[in-house]
PDB file of C-alpha atoms in Angstrom:
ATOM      1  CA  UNK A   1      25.062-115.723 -58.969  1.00 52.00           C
ATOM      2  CA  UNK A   2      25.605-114.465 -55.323  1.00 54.00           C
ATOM      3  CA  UNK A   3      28.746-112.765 -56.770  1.00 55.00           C
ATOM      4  CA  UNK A   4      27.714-111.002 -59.209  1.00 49.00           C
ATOM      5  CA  UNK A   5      24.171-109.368 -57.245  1.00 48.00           C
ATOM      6  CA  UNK A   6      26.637-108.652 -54.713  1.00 54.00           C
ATOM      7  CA  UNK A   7      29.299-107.303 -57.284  1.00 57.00           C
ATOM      8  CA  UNK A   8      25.818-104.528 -58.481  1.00 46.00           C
ATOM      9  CA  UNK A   9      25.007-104.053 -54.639  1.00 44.00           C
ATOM     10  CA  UNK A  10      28.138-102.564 -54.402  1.00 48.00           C
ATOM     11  CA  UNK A  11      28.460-100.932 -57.525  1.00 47.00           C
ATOM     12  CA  UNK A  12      25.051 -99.721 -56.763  1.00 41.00           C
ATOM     13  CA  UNK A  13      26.081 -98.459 -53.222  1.00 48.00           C
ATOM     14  CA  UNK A  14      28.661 -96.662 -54.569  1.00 49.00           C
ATOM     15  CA  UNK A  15      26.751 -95.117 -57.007  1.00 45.00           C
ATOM     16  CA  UNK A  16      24.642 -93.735 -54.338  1.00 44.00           C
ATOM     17  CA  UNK A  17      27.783 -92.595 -52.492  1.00 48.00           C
ATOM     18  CA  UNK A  18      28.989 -90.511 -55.278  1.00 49.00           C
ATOM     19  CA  UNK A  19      25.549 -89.143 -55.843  1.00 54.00           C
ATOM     20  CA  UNK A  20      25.077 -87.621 -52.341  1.00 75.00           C
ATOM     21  CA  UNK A  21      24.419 -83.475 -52.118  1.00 91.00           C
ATOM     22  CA  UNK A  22      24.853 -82.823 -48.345  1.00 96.00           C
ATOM     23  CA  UNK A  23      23.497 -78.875 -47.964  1.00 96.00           C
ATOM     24  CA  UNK A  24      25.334 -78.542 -44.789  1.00 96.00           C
ATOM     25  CA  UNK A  25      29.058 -80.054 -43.373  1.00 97.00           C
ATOM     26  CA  UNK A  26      30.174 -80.597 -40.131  1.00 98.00           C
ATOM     27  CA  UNK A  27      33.903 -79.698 -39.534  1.00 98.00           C
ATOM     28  CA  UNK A  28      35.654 -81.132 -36.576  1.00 98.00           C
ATOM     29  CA  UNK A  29      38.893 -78.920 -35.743  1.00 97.00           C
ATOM     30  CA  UNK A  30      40.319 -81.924 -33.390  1.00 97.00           C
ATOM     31  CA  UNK A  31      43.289 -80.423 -31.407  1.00 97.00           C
ATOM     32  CA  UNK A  32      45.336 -83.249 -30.505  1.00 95.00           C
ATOM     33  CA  UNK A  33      45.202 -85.041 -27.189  1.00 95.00           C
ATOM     34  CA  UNK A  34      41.618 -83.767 -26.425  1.00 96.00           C
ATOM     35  CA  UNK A  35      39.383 -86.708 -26.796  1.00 92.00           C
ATOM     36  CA  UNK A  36      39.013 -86.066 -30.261  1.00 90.00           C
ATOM     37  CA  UNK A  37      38.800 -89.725 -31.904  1.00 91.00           C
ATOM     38  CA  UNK A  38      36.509 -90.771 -29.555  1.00 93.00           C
ATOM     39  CA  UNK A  39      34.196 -87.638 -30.385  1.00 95.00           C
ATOM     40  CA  UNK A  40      35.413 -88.599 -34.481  1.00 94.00           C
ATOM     41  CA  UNK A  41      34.039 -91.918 -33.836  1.00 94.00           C
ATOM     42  CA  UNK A  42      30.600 -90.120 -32.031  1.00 95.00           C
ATOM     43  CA  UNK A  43      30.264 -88.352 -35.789  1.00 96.00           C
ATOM     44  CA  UNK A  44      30.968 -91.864 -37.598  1.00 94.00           C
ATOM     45  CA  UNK A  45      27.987 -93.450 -35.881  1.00 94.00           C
ATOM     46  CA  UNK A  46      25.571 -90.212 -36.634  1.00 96.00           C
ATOM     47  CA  UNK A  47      26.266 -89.492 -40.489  1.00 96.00           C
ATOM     48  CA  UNK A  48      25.722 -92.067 -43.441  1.00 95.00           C
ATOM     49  CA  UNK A  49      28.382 -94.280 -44.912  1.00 91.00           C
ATOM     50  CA  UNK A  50      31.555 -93.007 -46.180  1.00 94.00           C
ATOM     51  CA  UNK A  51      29.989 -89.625 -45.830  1.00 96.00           C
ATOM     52  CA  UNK A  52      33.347 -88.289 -43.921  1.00 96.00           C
ATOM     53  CA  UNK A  53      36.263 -86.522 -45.091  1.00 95.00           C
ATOM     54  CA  UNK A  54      39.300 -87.555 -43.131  1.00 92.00           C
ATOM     55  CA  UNK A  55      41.963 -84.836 -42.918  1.00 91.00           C
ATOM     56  CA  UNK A  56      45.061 -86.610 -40.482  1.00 87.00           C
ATOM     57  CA  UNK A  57      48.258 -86.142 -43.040  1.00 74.00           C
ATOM     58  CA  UNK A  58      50.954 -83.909 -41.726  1.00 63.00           C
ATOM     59  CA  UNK A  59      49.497 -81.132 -44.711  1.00 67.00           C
ATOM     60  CA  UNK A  60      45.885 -80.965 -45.662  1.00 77.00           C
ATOM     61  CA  UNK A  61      45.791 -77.598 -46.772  1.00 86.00           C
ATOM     62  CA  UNK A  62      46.133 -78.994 -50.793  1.00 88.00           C
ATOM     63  CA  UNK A  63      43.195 -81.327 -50.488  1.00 89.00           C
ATOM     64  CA  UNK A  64      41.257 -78.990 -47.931  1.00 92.00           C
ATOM     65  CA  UNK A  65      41.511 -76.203 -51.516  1.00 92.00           C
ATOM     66  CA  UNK A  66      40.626 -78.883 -53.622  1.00 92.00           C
ATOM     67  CA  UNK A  67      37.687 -80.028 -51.722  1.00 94.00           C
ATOM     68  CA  UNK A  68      36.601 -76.185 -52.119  1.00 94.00           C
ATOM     69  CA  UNK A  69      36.439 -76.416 -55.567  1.00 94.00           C
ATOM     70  CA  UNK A  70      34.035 -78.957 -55.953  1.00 95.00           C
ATOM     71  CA  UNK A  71      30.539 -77.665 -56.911  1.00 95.00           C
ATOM     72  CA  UNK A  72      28.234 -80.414 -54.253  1.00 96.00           C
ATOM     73  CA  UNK A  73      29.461 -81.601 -50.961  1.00 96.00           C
ATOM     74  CA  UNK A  74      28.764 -85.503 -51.106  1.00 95.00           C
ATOM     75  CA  UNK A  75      30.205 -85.547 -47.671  1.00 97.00           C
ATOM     76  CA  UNK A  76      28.759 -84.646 -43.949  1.00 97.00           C
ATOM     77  CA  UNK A  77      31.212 -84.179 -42.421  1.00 97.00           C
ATOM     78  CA  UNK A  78      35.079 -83.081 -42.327  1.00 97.00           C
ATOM     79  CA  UNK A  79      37.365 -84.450 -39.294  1.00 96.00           C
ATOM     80  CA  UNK A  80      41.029 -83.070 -39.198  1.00 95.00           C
ATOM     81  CA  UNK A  81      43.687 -81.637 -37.457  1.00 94.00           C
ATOM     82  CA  UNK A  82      42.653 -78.519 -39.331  1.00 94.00           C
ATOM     83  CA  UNK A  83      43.265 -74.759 -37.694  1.00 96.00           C
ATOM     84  CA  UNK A  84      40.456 -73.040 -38.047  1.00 97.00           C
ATOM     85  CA  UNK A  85      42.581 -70.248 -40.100  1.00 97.00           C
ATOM     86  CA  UNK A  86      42.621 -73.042 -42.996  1.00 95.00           C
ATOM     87  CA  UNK A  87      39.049 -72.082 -43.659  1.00 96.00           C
ATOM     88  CA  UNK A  88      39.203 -68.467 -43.546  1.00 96.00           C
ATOM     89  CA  UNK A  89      38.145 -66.726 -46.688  1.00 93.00           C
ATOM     90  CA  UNK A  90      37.299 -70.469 -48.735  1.00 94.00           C
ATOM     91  CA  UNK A  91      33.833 -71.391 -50.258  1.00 95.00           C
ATOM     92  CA  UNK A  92      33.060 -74.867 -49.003  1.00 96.00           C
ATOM     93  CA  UNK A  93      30.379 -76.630 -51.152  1.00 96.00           C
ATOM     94  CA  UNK A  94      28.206 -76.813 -48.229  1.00 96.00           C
ATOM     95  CA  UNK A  95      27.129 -74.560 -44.799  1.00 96.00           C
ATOM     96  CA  UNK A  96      30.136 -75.454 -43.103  1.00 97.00           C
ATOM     97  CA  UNK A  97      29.139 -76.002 -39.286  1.00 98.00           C
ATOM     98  CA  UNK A  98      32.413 -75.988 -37.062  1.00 98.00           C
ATOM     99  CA  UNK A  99      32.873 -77.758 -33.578  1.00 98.00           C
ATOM    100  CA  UNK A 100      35.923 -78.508 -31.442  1.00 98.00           C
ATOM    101  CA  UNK A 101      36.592 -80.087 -27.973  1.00 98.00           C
ATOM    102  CA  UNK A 102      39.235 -77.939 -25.747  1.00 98.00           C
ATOM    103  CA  UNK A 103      41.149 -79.943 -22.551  1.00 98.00           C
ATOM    104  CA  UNK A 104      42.608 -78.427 -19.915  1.00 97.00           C
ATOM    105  CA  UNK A 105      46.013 -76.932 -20.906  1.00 97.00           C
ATOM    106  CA  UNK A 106      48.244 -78.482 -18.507  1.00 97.00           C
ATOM    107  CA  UNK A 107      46.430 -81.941 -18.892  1.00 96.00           C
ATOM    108  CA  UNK A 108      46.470 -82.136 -22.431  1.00 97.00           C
ATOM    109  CA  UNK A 109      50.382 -81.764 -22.416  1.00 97.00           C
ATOM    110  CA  UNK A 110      51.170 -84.340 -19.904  1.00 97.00           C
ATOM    111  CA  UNK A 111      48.942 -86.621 -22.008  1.00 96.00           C
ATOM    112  CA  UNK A 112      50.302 -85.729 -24.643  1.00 97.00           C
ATOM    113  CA  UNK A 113      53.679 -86.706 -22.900  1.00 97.00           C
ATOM    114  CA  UNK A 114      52.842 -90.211 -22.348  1.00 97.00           C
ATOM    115  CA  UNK A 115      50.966 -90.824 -25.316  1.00 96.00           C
ATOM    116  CA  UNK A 116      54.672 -89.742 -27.303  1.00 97.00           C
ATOM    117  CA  UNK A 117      56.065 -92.613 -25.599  1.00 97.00           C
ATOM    118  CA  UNK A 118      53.669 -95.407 -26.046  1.00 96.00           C
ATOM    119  CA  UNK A 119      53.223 -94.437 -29.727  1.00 95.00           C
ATOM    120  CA  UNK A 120      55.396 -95.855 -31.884  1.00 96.00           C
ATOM    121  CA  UNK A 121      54.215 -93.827 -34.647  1.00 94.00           C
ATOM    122  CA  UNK A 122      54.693 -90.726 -33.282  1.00 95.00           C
ATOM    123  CA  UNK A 123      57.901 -88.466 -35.357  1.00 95.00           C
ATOM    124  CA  UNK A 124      59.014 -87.609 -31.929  1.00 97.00           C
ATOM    125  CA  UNK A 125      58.490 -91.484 -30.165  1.00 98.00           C
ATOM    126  CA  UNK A 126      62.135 -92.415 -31.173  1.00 98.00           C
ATOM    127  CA  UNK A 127      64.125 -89.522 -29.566  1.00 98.00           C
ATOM    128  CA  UNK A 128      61.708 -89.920 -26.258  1.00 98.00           C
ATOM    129  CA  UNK A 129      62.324 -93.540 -25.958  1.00 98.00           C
ATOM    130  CA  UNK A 130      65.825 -93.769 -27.052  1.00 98.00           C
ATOM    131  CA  UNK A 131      67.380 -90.702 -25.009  1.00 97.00           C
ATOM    132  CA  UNK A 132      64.560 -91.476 -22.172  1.00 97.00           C
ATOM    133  CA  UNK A 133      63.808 -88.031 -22.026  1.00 98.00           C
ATOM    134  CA  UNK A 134      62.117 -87.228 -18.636  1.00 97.00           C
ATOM    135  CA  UNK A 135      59.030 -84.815 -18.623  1.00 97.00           C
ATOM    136  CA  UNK A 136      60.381 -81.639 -17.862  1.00 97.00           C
ATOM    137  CA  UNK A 137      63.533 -82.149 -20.076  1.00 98.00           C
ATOM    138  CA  UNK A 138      60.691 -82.652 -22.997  1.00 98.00           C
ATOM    139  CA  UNK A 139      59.317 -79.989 -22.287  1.00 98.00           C
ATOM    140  CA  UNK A 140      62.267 -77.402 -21.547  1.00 97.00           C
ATOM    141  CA  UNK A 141      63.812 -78.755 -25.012  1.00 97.00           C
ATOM    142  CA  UNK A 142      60.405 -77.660 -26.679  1.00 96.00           C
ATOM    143  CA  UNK A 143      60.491 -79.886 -29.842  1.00 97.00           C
ATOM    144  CA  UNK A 144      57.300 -79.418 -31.303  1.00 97.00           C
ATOM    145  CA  UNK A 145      54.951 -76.030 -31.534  1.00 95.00           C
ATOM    146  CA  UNK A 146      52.042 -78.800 -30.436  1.00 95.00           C
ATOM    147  CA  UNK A 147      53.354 -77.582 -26.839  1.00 97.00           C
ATOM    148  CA  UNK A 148      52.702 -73.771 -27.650  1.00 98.00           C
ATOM    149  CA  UNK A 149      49.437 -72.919 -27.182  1.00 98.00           C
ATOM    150  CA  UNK A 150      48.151 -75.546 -29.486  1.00 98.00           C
ATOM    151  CA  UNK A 151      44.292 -74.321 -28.559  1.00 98.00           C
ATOM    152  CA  UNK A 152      44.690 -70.881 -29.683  1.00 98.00           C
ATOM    153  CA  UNK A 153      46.826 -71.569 -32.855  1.00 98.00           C
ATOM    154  CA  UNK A 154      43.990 -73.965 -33.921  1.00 98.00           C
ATOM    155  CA  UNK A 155      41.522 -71.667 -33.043  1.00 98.00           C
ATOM    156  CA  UNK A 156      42.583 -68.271 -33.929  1.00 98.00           C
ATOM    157  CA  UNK A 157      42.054 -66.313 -37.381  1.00 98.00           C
ATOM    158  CA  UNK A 158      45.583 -65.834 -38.500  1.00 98.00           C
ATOM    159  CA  UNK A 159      47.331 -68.742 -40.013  1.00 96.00           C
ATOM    160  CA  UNK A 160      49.822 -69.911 -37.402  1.00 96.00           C
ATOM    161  CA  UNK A 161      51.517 -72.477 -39.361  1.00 91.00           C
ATOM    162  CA  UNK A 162      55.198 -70.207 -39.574  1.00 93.00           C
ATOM    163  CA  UNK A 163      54.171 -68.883 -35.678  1.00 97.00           C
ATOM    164  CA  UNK A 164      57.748 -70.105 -34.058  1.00 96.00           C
ATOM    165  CA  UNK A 165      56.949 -71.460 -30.159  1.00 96.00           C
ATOM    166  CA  UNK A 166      56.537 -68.078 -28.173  1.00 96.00           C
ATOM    167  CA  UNK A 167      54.874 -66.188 -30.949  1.00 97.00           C
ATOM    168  CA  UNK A 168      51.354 -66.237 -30.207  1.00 98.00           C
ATOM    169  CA  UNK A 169      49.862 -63.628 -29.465  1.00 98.00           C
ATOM    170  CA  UNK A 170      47.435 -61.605 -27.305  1.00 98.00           C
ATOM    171  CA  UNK A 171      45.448 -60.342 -30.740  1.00 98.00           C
ATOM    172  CA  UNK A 172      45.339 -64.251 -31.527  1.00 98.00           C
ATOM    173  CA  UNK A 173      43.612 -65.363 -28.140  1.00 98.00           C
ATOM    174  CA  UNK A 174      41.170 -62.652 -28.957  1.00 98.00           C
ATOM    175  CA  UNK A 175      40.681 -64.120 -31.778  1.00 98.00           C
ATOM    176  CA  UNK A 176      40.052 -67.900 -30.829  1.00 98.00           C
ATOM    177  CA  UNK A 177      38.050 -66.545 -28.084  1.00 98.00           C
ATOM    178  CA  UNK A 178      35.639 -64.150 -30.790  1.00 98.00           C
ATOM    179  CA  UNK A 179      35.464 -67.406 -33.004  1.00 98.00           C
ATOM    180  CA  UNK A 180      34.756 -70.225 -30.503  1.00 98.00           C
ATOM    181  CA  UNK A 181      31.199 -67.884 -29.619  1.00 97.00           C
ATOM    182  CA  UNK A 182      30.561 -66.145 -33.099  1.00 98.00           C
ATOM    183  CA  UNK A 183      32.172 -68.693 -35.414  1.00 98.00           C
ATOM    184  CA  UNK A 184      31.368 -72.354 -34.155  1.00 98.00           C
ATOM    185  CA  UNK A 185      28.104 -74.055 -33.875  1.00 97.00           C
ATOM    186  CA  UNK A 186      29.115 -75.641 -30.797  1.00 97.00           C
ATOM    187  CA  UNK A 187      32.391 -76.597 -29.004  1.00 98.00           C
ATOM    188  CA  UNK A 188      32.751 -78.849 -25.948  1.00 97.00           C
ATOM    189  CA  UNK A 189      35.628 -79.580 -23.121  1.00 97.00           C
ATOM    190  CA  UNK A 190      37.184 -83.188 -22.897  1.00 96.00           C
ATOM    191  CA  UNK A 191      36.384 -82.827 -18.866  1.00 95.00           C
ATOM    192  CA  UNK A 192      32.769 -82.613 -19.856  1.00 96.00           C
ATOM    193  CA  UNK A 193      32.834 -85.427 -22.705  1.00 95.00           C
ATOM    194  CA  UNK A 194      29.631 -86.855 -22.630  1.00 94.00           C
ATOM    195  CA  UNK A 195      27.589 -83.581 -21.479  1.00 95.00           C
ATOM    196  CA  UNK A 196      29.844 -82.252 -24.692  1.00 96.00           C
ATOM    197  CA  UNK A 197      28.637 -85.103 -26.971  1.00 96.00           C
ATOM    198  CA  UNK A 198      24.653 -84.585 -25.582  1.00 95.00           C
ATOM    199  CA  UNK A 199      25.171 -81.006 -26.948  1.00 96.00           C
ATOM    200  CA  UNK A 200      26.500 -81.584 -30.409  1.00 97.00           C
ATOM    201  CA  UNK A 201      23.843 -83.928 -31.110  1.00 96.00           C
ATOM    202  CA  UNK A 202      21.400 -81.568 -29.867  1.00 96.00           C
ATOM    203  CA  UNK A 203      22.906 -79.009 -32.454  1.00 96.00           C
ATOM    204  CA  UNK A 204      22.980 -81.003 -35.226  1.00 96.00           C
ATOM    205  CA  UNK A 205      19.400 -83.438 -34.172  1.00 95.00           C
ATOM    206  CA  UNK A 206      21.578 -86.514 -34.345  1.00 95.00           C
ATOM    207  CA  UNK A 207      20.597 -89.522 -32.560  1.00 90.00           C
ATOM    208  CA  UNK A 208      23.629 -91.756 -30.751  1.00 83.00           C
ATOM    209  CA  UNK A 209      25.049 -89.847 -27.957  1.00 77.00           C
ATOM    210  CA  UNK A 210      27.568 -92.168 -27.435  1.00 74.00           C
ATOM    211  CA  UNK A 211      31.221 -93.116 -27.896  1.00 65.00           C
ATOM    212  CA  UNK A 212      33.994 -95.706 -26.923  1.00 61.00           C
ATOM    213  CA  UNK A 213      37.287 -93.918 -25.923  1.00 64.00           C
ATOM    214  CA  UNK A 214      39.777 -94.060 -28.339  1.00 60.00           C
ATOM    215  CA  UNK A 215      43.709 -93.326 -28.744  1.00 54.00           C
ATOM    216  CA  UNK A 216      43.988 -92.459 -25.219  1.00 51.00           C
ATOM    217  CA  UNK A 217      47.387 -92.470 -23.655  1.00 48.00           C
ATOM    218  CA  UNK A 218      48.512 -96.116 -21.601  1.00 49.00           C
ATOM    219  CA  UNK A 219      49.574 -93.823 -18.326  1.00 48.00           C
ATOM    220  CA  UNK A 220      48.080 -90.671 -17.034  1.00 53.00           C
ATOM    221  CA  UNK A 221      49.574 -87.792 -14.495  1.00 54.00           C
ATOM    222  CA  UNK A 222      47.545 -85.584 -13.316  1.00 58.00           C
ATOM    223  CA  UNK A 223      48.561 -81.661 -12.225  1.00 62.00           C
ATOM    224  CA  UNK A 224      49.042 -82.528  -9.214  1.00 56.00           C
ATOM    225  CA  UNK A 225      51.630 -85.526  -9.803  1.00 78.00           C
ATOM    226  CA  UNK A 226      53.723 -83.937 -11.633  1.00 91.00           C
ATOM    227  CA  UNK A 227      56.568 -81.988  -9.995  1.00 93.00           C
ATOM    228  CA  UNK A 228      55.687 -77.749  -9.717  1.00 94.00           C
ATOM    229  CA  UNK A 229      58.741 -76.483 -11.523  1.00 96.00           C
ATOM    230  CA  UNK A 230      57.756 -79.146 -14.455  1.00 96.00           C
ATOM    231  CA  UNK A 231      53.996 -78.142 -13.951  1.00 96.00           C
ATOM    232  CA  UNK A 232      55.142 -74.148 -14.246  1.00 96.00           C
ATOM    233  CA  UNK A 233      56.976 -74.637 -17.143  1.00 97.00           C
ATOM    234  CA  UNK A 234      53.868 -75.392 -19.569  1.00 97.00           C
ATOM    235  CA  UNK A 235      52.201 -72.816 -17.845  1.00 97.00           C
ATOM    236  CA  UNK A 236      54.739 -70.746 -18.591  1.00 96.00           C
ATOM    237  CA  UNK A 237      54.737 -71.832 -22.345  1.00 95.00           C
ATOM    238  CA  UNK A 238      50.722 -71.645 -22.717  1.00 98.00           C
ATOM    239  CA  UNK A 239      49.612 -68.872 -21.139  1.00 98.00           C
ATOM    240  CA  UNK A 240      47.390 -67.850 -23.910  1.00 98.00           C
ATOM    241  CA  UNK A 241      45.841 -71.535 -24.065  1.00 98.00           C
ATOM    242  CA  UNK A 242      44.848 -71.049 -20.487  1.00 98.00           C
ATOM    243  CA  UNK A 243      43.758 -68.273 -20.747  1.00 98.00           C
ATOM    244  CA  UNK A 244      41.453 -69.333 -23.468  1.00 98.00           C
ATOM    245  CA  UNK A 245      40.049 -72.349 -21.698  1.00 98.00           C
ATOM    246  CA  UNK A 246      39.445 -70.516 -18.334  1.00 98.00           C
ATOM    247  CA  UNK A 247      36.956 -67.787 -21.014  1.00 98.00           C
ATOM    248  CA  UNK A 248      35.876 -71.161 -22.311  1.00 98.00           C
ATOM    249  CA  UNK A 249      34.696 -72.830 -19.387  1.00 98.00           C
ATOM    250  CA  UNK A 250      31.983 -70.894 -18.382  1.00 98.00           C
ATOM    251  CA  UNK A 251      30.472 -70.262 -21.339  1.00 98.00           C
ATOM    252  CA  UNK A 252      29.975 -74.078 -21.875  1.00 98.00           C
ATOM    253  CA  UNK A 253      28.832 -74.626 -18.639  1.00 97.00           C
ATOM    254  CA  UNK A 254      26.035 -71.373 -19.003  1.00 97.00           C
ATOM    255  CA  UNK A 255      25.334 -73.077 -22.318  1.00 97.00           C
ATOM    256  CA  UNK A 256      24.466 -76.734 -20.835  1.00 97.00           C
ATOM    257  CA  UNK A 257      22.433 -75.389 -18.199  1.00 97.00           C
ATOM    258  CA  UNK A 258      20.218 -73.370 -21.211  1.00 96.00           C
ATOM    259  CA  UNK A 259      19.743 -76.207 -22.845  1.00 95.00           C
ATOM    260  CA  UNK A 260      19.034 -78.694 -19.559  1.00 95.00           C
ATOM    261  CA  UNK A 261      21.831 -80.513 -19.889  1.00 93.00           C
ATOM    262  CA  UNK A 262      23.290 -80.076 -16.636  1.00 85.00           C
TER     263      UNK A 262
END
């Protein structure tokens, strides 16, 4: 008997779950190495139930276009390394409400460093550990375009996804920087976390304004630990980012104080 009433609560639950018209979505555009499942799990504990739409495979774009076609949104929320580009010109089944966290250029790369070497997950964790290939040498080989002004290529209009490392633009940080004001509800920095999390909730009238951190990396460097010619070499390579987080910055900070949260 306690089977089967708890074999129609959950076919009952589900039913609900399928059921569910959400008007408006929240869509996380988590750049990597920024805080961002610690902010994902923040969302988690404000929207109902298996009301979020993970997007963490190496190519969303297919189910991102599929998920446009549908004529309801029975989710809240969408969290994803997604570019913002990916949702240029598509019809979401709900008000799509964007948010992102930015880090620190520089920071964000040396964590992004360590956490390639303590995750054995990671497609890159295997060459790192095996070769034991030292920070700058990582850097200098430049295996990935995650170390190429990852901030503006997520949050710039044109689709970067072909942009080789070095081919961001000027016209795409003017971009990111038009979007992060005009085209995003609210975005936050991951040296600001928790003043970051007190101002999405205020955006979206959610309630916990908490989170544990998550993912982070086992070792952290600062700037300053790091040697310079290491340290000038991203800066070298993410210029644009910088420049983008340094626009960024203030505007946060002028936004907190409007709405007394600093």
């Amino acid at each position: 008997m306690r089977h089967t009433l708890q074999r129609i609560k959950g076919k009952v639950r589900r039913t609900i779950e399928e059921n569910r018209k959400f008007k408006r979505i929240v869509i996380f555009n988590h750049i990597p190495k920024t805080a961002g499942m610690s902010f994902h799990q923040f969302i988690k504990d404000n929207v109902p139930s298996n009301s979020i739409l993970d997007f963490y495979e190496l190519d969303n774009r297919d189910r991102l276009t599929e998920f446009a076609q549908q004529p309801t949104s029975r989710y809240a929320a969408i969290v994803g390394h997604l570019p913002y580009s990916f949702f240029v010109g598509l019809n979401l089944p709900a008000q799509a409400s964007h948010t992102t966290i930015l880090r620190e250029p520089i920071e964000r790369l040396i964590s992004y460093y360590h956490y390639i070497r303590s995750s054995k997950t990671h497609y890159l964790h295997e060459w790192v550990m095996t070769e034991n290939v030292p920070m700058h040498q990582f850097f200098e080989s430049k295996p990935t375009m995650e170390i190429d002004n990852l901030h503006v290529r997520f949050l710039c209009t044109t689709d970067c996804s072909n942009v080789p490392i070095g081919g961001c633009t000027k016209e795409m940080l003017e971009e990111a920087k038009q979007n992060i004001v005009e085209k995003f509800d609210v975005f936050g920095l991951q040296e600001y976390f928790d003043e970051s999390v007190a101002a999405t909730a205020l955006v979206n009238h959610w309630k916990h304004k908490t989170s544990p951190e998550i993912n982070r990396a086992e070792k952290k460097n600062k700037t300053t630990d790091i040697p310079k010619e290491t340290s000038d070499l991203i800066t070298e390579t993410n210029q644009l980012d910088i420049q983008l987080y340094e626009y960024a910055r203030p505007i946060f900070i002028e936004r907190l104080k409007r709405a007394g949260l600093m």
